[in-house]
Amino acid sequence: MSIISIEALKEDDIKDYITLMWESFEEKMVPTFSGSKEAGIDILAAQTKKDLGSGSYFTARSGTRIAGILMIKTLETARSSGPKDLKIFFKRLGFLKGLKALILISIEDLSGVKEDGLSIEALAVDKACRGMGIGKKLLAFCEEYAKKEGKKYMELGVVEKNQPALSLYHGFGFKKSRRYSMWIAERLFGYRVWYKMRKEIA
């Protein structure tokens, strides 16, 4: 097994990073971007490139391959991120579909993070690399990062039907803090129930 290294996302790897994100969260990506994978990846890649210096994006590498991705948010990284580029949404999707994507993404962005917390916005492992402990390594990296930044807790959201992810987070010490059930989420993304999970940092 190759050694797994975790490092800040490089500009040359943005497209691969976003592609893995799309494939891992396809049930959310497809309706958000009205089924246009190419346009969705282009839009997300452009925003990621714009915010690359915020300190939010990391990769887990196995040799030269991106085996996992991580996106975090703290108050500091949120302040370092720029506003959405409206033009690319409308240029790639048209006005109505672009507006829909912009609204859905902006709703997710409204979930704020407090000064003493770290939010895991996305964590995914390439299907071909699962079972290598990469998810745990990414979580351990998050915890060390949070400690260095003086954060008191980590939190994340996960859908109820994603049992492998729930098991991973439970095993790492996360506990369910809130339960959500919304028909609109079921209609848009195919799931109704999801949890906010939290781990206190000693």
PDB file of C-alpha atoms in Angstrom:
ATOM      1  CA  MET A   1       0.000   0.000   0.000  1.00  0.00           C
ATOM      2  CA  SER A   2       1.291   3.458  -0.901  1.00  0.00           C
ATOM      3  CA  ILE A   3       1.974   5.983   1.818  1.00  0.00           C
ATOM      4  CA  ILE A   4      -0.935   8.397   2.170  1.00  0.00           C
ATOM      5  CA  SER A   5       0.032  12.052   2.369  1.00  0.00           C
ATOM      6  CA  ILE A   6      -2.344  14.906   3.104  1.00  0.00           C
ATOM      7  CA  GLU A   7      -1.532  18.285   1.637  1.00  0.00           C
ATOM      8  CA  ALA A   8      -3.083  21.537   0.525  1.00  0.00           C
ATOM      9  CA  LEU A   9      -4.823  21.397  -2.830  1.00  0.00           C
ATOM     10  CA  LYS A  10      -2.643  22.525  -5.748  1.00  0.00           C
ATOM     11  CA  GLU A  11      -4.018  24.514  -8.667  1.00  0.00           C
ATOM     12  CA  ASP A  12      -3.074  21.772 -11.149  1.00  0.00           C
ATOM     13  CA  ASP A  13      -5.215  19.282  -9.211  1.00  0.00           C
ATOM     14  CA  ILE A  14      -8.404  21.349  -8.957  1.00  0.00           C
ATOM     15  CA  LYS A  15     -10.217  19.591 -11.818  1.00  0.00           C
ATOM     16  CA  ASP A  16      -9.468  16.125 -10.374  1.00  0.00           C
ATOM     17  CA  TYR A  17     -10.498  17.335  -6.913  1.00  0.00           C
ATOM     18  CA  ILE A  18     -13.852  18.650  -8.161  1.00  0.00           C
ATOM     19  CA  THR A  19     -14.464  15.576 -10.309  1.00  0.00           C
ATOM     20  CA  LEU A  20     -14.031  13.327  -7.276  1.00  0.00           C
ATOM     21  CA  MET A  21     -16.326  15.599  -5.294  1.00  0.00           C
ATOM     22  CA  TRP A  22     -18.973  15.374  -8.014  1.00  0.00           C
ATOM     23  CA  GLU A  23     -18.753  11.577  -8.197  1.00  0.00           C
ATOM     24  CA  SER A  24     -18.941  11.256  -4.406  1.00  0.00           C
ATOM     25  CA  PHE A  25     -21.910  13.606  -3.966  1.00  0.00           C
ATOM     26  CA  GLU A  26     -23.662  13.029  -7.264  1.00  0.00           C
ATOM     27  CA  GLU A  27     -27.131  12.898  -5.698  1.00  0.00           C
ATOM     28  CA  LYS A  28     -26.665  16.546  -4.686  1.00  0.00           C
ATOM     29  CA  MET A  29     -24.663  17.725  -7.676  1.00  0.00           C
ATOM     30  CA  VAL A  30     -26.988  16.504 -10.428  1.00  0.00           C
ATOM     31  CA  PRO A  31     -30.110  18.398  -9.276  1.00  0.00           C
ATOM     32  CA  THR A  32     -28.108  21.444  -8.207  1.00  0.00           C
ATOM     33  CA  PHE A  33     -26.611  21.844 -11.670  1.00  0.00           C
ATOM     34  CA  SER A  34     -29.653  20.542 -13.581  1.00  0.00           C
ATOM     35  CA  GLY A  35     -27.823  17.406 -14.717  1.00  0.00           C
ATOM     36  CA  SER A  36     -24.992  19.264 -16.458  1.00  0.00           C
ATOM     37  CA  LYS A  37     -21.846  17.603 -15.076  1.00  0.00           C
ATOM     38  CA  GLU A  38     -19.427  19.492 -17.326  1.00  0.00           C
ATOM     39  CA  ALA A  39     -20.924  22.886 -16.446  1.00  0.00           C
ATOM     40  CA  GLY A  40     -21.133  22.017 -12.745  1.00  0.00           C
ATOM     41  CA  ILE A  41     -17.499  20.935 -12.584  1.00  0.00           C
ATOM     42  CA  ASP A  42     -16.394  24.066 -14.439  1.00  0.00           C
ATOM     43  CA  ILE A  43     -18.323  26.325 -12.062  1.00  0.00           C
ATOM     44  CA  LEU A  44     -17.044  24.603  -8.921  1.00  0.00           C
ATOM     45  CA  ALA A  45     -13.485  24.499 -10.264  1.00  0.00           C
ATOM     46  CA  ALA A  46     -13.564  28.235 -10.995  1.00  0.00           C
ATOM     47  CA  GLN A  47     -14.784  29.026  -7.475  1.00  0.00           C
ATOM     48  CA  THR A  48     -12.215  26.689  -5.927  1.00  0.00           C
ATOM     49  CA  LYS A  49      -9.405  28.300  -7.917  1.00  0.00           C
ATOM     50  CA  LYS A  50     -10.596  31.710  -6.753  1.00  0.00           C
ATOM     51  CA  ASP A  51     -10.582  30.589  -3.100  1.00  0.00           C
ATOM     52  CA  LEU A  52      -7.477  28.391  -3.224  1.00  0.00           C
ATOM     53  CA  GLY A  53      -5.619  30.621  -0.790  1.00  0.00           C
ATOM     54  CA  SER A  54      -8.354  30.446   1.859  1.00  0.00           C
ATOM     55  CA  GLY A  55      -6.920  27.267   3.410  1.00  0.00           C
ATOM     56  CA  SER A  56     -10.125  25.266   2.951  1.00  0.00           C
ATOM     57  CA  TYR A  57      -9.035  22.589   0.469  1.00  0.00           C
ATOM     58  CA  PHE A  58      -6.885  19.500   0.995  1.00  0.00           C
ATOM     59  CA  THR A  59      -6.131  16.243  -0.784  1.00  0.00           C
ATOM     60  CA  ALA A  60      -5.103  12.788   0.375  1.00  0.00           C
ATOM     61  CA  ARG A  61      -2.606  11.377  -2.085  1.00  0.00           C
ATOM     62  CA  SER A  62      -1.575   7.807  -2.741  1.00  0.00           C
ATOM     63  CA  GLY A  63       1.552   8.190  -4.840  1.00  0.00           C
ATOM     64  CA  THR A  64       0.617  10.592  -7.616  1.00  0.00           C
ATOM     65  CA  ARG A  65      -3.098   9.856  -7.357  1.00  0.00           C
ATOM     66  CA  ILE A  66      -5.694  11.910  -5.496  1.00  0.00           C
ATOM     67  CA  ALA A  67      -7.274   9.264  -3.295  1.00  0.00           C
ATOM     68  CA  GLY A  68      -9.387  11.544  -1.106  1.00  0.00           C
ATOM     69  CA  ILE A  69     -10.572  15.114  -0.758  1.00  0.00           C
ATOM     70  CA  LEU A  70     -11.351  17.376   2.157  1.00  0.00           C
ATOM     71  CA  MET A  71     -12.972  20.782   2.408  1.00  0.00           C
ATOM     72  CA  ILE A  72     -13.154  22.537   5.763  1.00  0.00           C
ATOM     73  CA  LYS A  73     -14.576  25.814   6.975  1.00  0.00           C
ATOM     74  CA  THR A  74     -13.615  27.929   9.938  1.00  0.00           C
ATOM     75  CA  LEU A  75     -14.408  31.550  10.612  1.00  0.00           C
ATOM     76  CA  GLU A  76     -10.958  32.400   9.287  1.00  0.00           C
ATOM     77  CA  THR A  77     -11.266  30.443   6.019  1.00  0.00           C
ATOM     78  CA  ALA A  78     -14.776  31.808   5.466  1.00  0.00           C
ATOM     79  CA  ARG A  79     -13.464  35.355   5.745  1.00  0.00           C
ATOM     80  CA  SER A  80     -10.715  34.541   3.243  1.00  0.00           C
ATOM     81  CA  SER A  81     -13.157  33.195   0.642  1.00  0.00           C
ATOM     82  CA  GLY A  82     -14.465  35.485  -2.057  1.00  0.00           C
ATOM     83  CA  PRO A  83     -18.043  36.014  -3.246  1.00  0.00           C
ATOM     84  CA  LYS A  84     -19.567  33.761  -5.899  1.00  0.00           C
ATOM     85  CA  ASP A  85     -18.811  34.638  -9.507  1.00  0.00           C
ATOM     86  CA  LEU A  86     -22.354  35.108 -10.798  1.00  0.00           C
ATOM     87  CA  LYS A  87     -21.315  35.397 -14.426  1.00  0.00           C
ATOM     88  CA  ILE A  88     -19.999  31.843 -14.718  1.00  0.00           C
ATOM     89  CA  PHE A  89     -23.260  30.392 -13.327  1.00  0.00           C
ATOM     90  CA  PHE A  90     -25.333  32.169 -15.973  1.00  0.00           C
ATOM     91  CA  LYS A  91     -22.797  31.669 -18.766  1.00  0.00           C
ATOM     92  CA  ARG A  92     -22.516  27.900 -18.268  1.00  0.00           C
ATOM     93  CA  LEU A  93     -26.114  27.100 -17.281  1.00  0.00           C
ATOM     94  CA  GLY A  94     -28.283  29.910 -18.591  1.00  0.00           C
ATOM     95  CA  PHE A  95     -30.185  32.325 -16.394  1.00  0.00           C
ATOM     96  CA  LEU A  96     -32.839  30.111 -14.751  1.00  0.00           C
ATOM     97  CA  LYS A  97     -30.679  27.030 -14.187  1.00  0.00           C
ATOM     98  CA  GLY A  98     -27.777  29.227 -13.117  1.00  0.00           C
ATOM     99  CA  LEU A  99     -29.988  31.044 -10.638  1.00  0.00           C
ATOM    100  CA  LYS A 100     -31.254  27.730  -9.246  1.00  0.00           C
ATOM    101  CA  ALA A 101     -27.695  26.438  -8.751  1.00  0.00           C
ATOM    102  CA  LEU A 102     -26.627  29.691  -7.158  1.00  0.00           C
ATOM    103  CA  ILE A 103     -29.544  29.621  -4.703  1.00  0.00           C
ATOM    104  CA  LEU A 104     -28.976  25.981  -3.691  1.00  0.00           C
ATOM    105  CA  ILE A 105     -25.255  26.518  -3.143  1.00  0.00           C
ATOM    106  CA  SER A 106     -25.859  29.762  -1.267  1.00  0.00           C
ATOM    107  CA  ILE A 107     -28.333  28.027   1.072  1.00  0.00           C
ATOM    108  CA  GLU A 108     -25.600  25.561   2.056  1.00  0.00           C
ATOM    109  CA  ASP A 109     -23.171  28.422   2.576  1.00  0.00           C
ATOM    110  CA  LEU A 110     -25.555  30.003   5.087  1.00  0.00           C
ATOM    111  CA  SER A 111     -24.708  27.288   7.592  1.00  0.00           C
ATOM    112  CA  GLY A 112     -22.292  29.404   9.566  1.00  0.00           C
ATOM    113  CA  VAL A 113     -19.419  28.294  11.718  1.00  0.00           C
ATOM    114  CA  LYS A 114     -18.604  29.812  15.086  1.00  0.00           C
ATOM    115  CA  GLU A 115     -15.245  31.156  16.158  1.00  0.00           C
ATOM    116  CA  ASP A 116     -14.414  28.085  18.249  1.00  0.00           C
ATOM    117  CA  GLY A 117     -15.505  25.471  15.695  1.00  0.00           C
ATOM    118  CA  LEU A 118     -14.389  23.748  12.503  1.00  0.00           C
ATOM    119  CA  SER A 119     -16.901  22.482   9.958  1.00  0.00           C
ATOM    120  CA  ILE A 120     -16.093  19.612   7.617  1.00  0.00           C
ATOM    121  CA  GLU A 121     -17.894  20.706   4.460  1.00  0.00           C
ATOM    122  CA  ALA A 122     -16.862  17.728   2.315  1.00  0.00           C
ATOM    123  CA  LEU A 123     -14.886  14.546   2.850  1.00  0.00           C
ATOM    124  CA  ALA A 124     -14.721  11.818   0.233  1.00  0.00           C
ATOM    125  CA  VAL A 125     -12.512   8.905  -0.772  1.00  0.00           C
ATOM    126  CA  ASP A 126     -12.110   7.548  -4.295  1.00  0.00           C
ATOM    127  CA  LYS A 127     -14.003   4.252  -4.608  1.00  0.00           C
ATOM    128  CA  ALA A 128     -10.849   2.493  -5.799  1.00  0.00           C
ATOM    129  CA  CYS A 129      -9.000   3.578  -2.643  1.00  0.00           C
ATOM    130  CA  ARG A 130     -11.549   2.740   0.029  1.00  0.00           C
ATOM    131  CA  GLY A 131     -10.581   0.351   2.795  1.00  0.00           C
ATOM    132  CA  MET A 132      -7.120   1.917   3.113  1.00  0.00           C
ATOM    133  CA  GLY A 133      -7.969   4.057   6.156  1.00  0.00           C
ATOM    134  CA  ILE A 134      -7.934   7.288   4.161  1.00  0.00           C
ATOM    135  CA  GLY A 135     -11.174   8.586   5.691  1.00  0.00           C
ATOM    136  CA  LYS A 136      -9.717   8.178   9.196  1.00  0.00           C
ATOM    137  CA  LYS A 137      -6.494   9.899   8.143  1.00  0.00           C
ATOM    138  CA  LEU A 138      -8.465  12.868   6.818  1.00  0.00           C
ATOM    139  CA  LEU A 139     -10.452  13.088  10.054  1.00  0.00           C
ATOM    140  CA  ALA A 140      -7.258  12.868  12.121  1.00  0.00           C
ATOM    141  CA  PHE A 141      -5.780  15.644   9.993  1.00  0.00           C
ATOM    142  CA  CYS A 142      -8.889  17.765  10.676  1.00  0.00           C
ATOM    143  CA  GLU A 143      -8.583  17.201  14.395  1.00  0.00           C
ATOM    144  CA  GLU A 144      -4.908  18.199  14.460  1.00  0.00           C
ATOM    145  CA  TYR A 145      -5.678  21.241  12.336  1.00  0.00           C
ATOM    146  CA  ALA A 146      -8.493  22.231  14.698  1.00  0.00           C
ATOM    147  CA  LYS A 147      -6.243  21.837  17.752  1.00  0.00           C
ATOM    148  CA  LYS A 148      -3.537  24.012  16.210  1.00  0.00           C
ATOM    149  CA  GLU A 149      -6.139  26.676  15.441  1.00  0.00           C
ATOM    150  CA  GLY A 150      -7.529  26.560  18.986  1.00  0.00           C
ATOM    151  CA  LYS A 151     -10.918  25.153  18.014  1.00  0.00           C
ATOM    152  CA  LYS A 152     -13.049  23.382  20.601  1.00  0.00           C
ATOM    153  CA  TYR A 153     -15.113  21.144  18.334  1.00  0.00           C
ATOM    154  CA  MET A 154     -15.558  19.753  14.827  1.00  0.00           C
ATOM    155  CA  GLU A 155     -18.900  19.266  13.128  1.00  0.00           C
ATOM    156  CA  LEU A 156     -20.267  17.876   9.882  1.00  0.00           C
ATOM    157  CA  GLY A 157     -23.496  16.879   8.181  1.00  0.00           C
ATOM    158  CA  VAL A 158     -24.320  13.395   6.904  1.00  0.00           C
ATOM    159  CA  VAL A 159     -27.445  11.837   5.409  1.00  0.00           C
ATOM    160  CA  GLU A 160     -29.102   9.018   7.313  1.00  0.00           C
ATOM    161  CA  LYS A 161     -28.870   6.555   4.443  1.00  0.00           C
ATOM    162  CA  ASN A 162     -25.087   6.905   4.192  1.00  0.00           C
ATOM    163  CA  GLN A 163     -24.366   4.190   6.730  1.00  0.00           C
ATOM    164  CA  PRO A 164     -20.643   3.750   5.869  1.00  0.00           C
ATOM    165  CA  ALA A 165     -20.048   7.448   6.563  1.00  0.00           C
ATOM    166  CA  LEU A 166     -22.080   7.313   9.779  1.00  0.00           C
ATOM    167  CA  SER A 167     -20.009   4.337  10.949  1.00  0.00           C
ATOM    168  CA  LEU A 168     -16.770   6.153  10.101  1.00  0.00           C
ATOM    169  CA  TYR A 169     -17.777   9.268  12.033  1.00  0.00           C
ATOM    170  CA  HIS A 170     -19.134   7.336  15.023  1.00  0.00           C
ATOM    171  CA  GLY A 171     -15.912   5.346  15.156  1.00  0.00           C
ATOM    172  CA  PHE A 172     -13.920   8.559  15.238  1.00  0.00           C
ATOM    173  CA  GLY A 173     -15.891   9.921  18.178  1.00  0.00           C
ATOM    174  CA  PHE A 174     -18.538  12.058  16.474  1.00  0.00           C
ATOM    175  CA  LYS A 175     -21.989  12.077  18.024  1.00  0.00           C
ATOM    176  CA  LYS A 176     -25.307  13.115  16.544  1.00  0.00           C
ATOM    177  CA  SER A 177     -26.200  16.578  17.780  1.00  0.00           C
ATOM    178  CA  ARG A 178     -29.229  17.381  15.620  1.00  0.00           C
ATOM    179  CA  ARG A 179     -31.622  15.560  13.313  1.00  0.00           C
ATOM    180  CA  TYR A 180     -33.241  17.196  10.281  1.00  0.00           C
ATOM    181  CA  SER A 181     -36.128  15.980   8.160  1.00  0.00           C
ATOM    182  CA  MET A 182     -37.267  18.025   5.169  1.00  0.00           C
ATOM    183  CA  TRP A 183     -39.461  16.994   2.260  1.00  0.00           C
ATOM    184  CA  ILE A 184     -37.750  19.527  -0.013  1.00  0.00           C
ATOM    185  CA  ALA A 185     -34.406  17.741   0.481  1.00  0.00           C
ATOM    186  CA  GLU A 186     -36.055  14.451  -0.437  1.00  0.00           C
ATOM    187  CA  ARG A 187     -37.605  15.970  -3.532  1.00  0.00           C
ATOM    188  CA  LEU A 188     -34.400  17.643  -4.697  1.00  0.00           C
ATOM    189  CA  PHE A 189     -31.695  15.232  -3.604  1.00  0.00           C
ATOM    190  CA  GLY A 190     -33.417  11.924  -2.832  1.00  0.00           C
ATOM    191  CA  TYR A 191     -32.937  11.937   0.934  1.00  0.00           C
ATOM    192  CA  ARG A 192     -35.155  13.270   3.682  1.00  0.00           C
ATOM    193  CA  VAL A 193     -33.270  12.752   6.944  1.00  0.00           C
ATOM    194  CA  TRP A 194     -29.779  13.898   7.794  1.00  0.00           C
ATOM    195  CA  TYR A 195     -27.802  14.596  10.932  1.00  0.00           C
ATOM    196  CA  LYS A 196     -25.465  17.218  12.226  1.00  0.00           C
ATOM    197  CA  MET A 197     -22.651  15.420  14.044  1.00  0.00           C
ATOM    198  CA  ARG A 198     -20.146  16.918  16.446  1.00  0.00           C
ATOM    199  CA  LYS A 199     -16.932  15.953  18.194  1.00  0.00           C
ATOM    200  CA  GLU A 200     -15.552  17.903  21.110  1.00  0.00           C
ATOM    201  CA  ILE A 201     -11.801  18.444  21.035  1.00  0.00           C
ATOM    202  CA  ALA A 202      -9.944  17.813  24.252  1.00  0.00           C
TER     203      ALA A 202
END
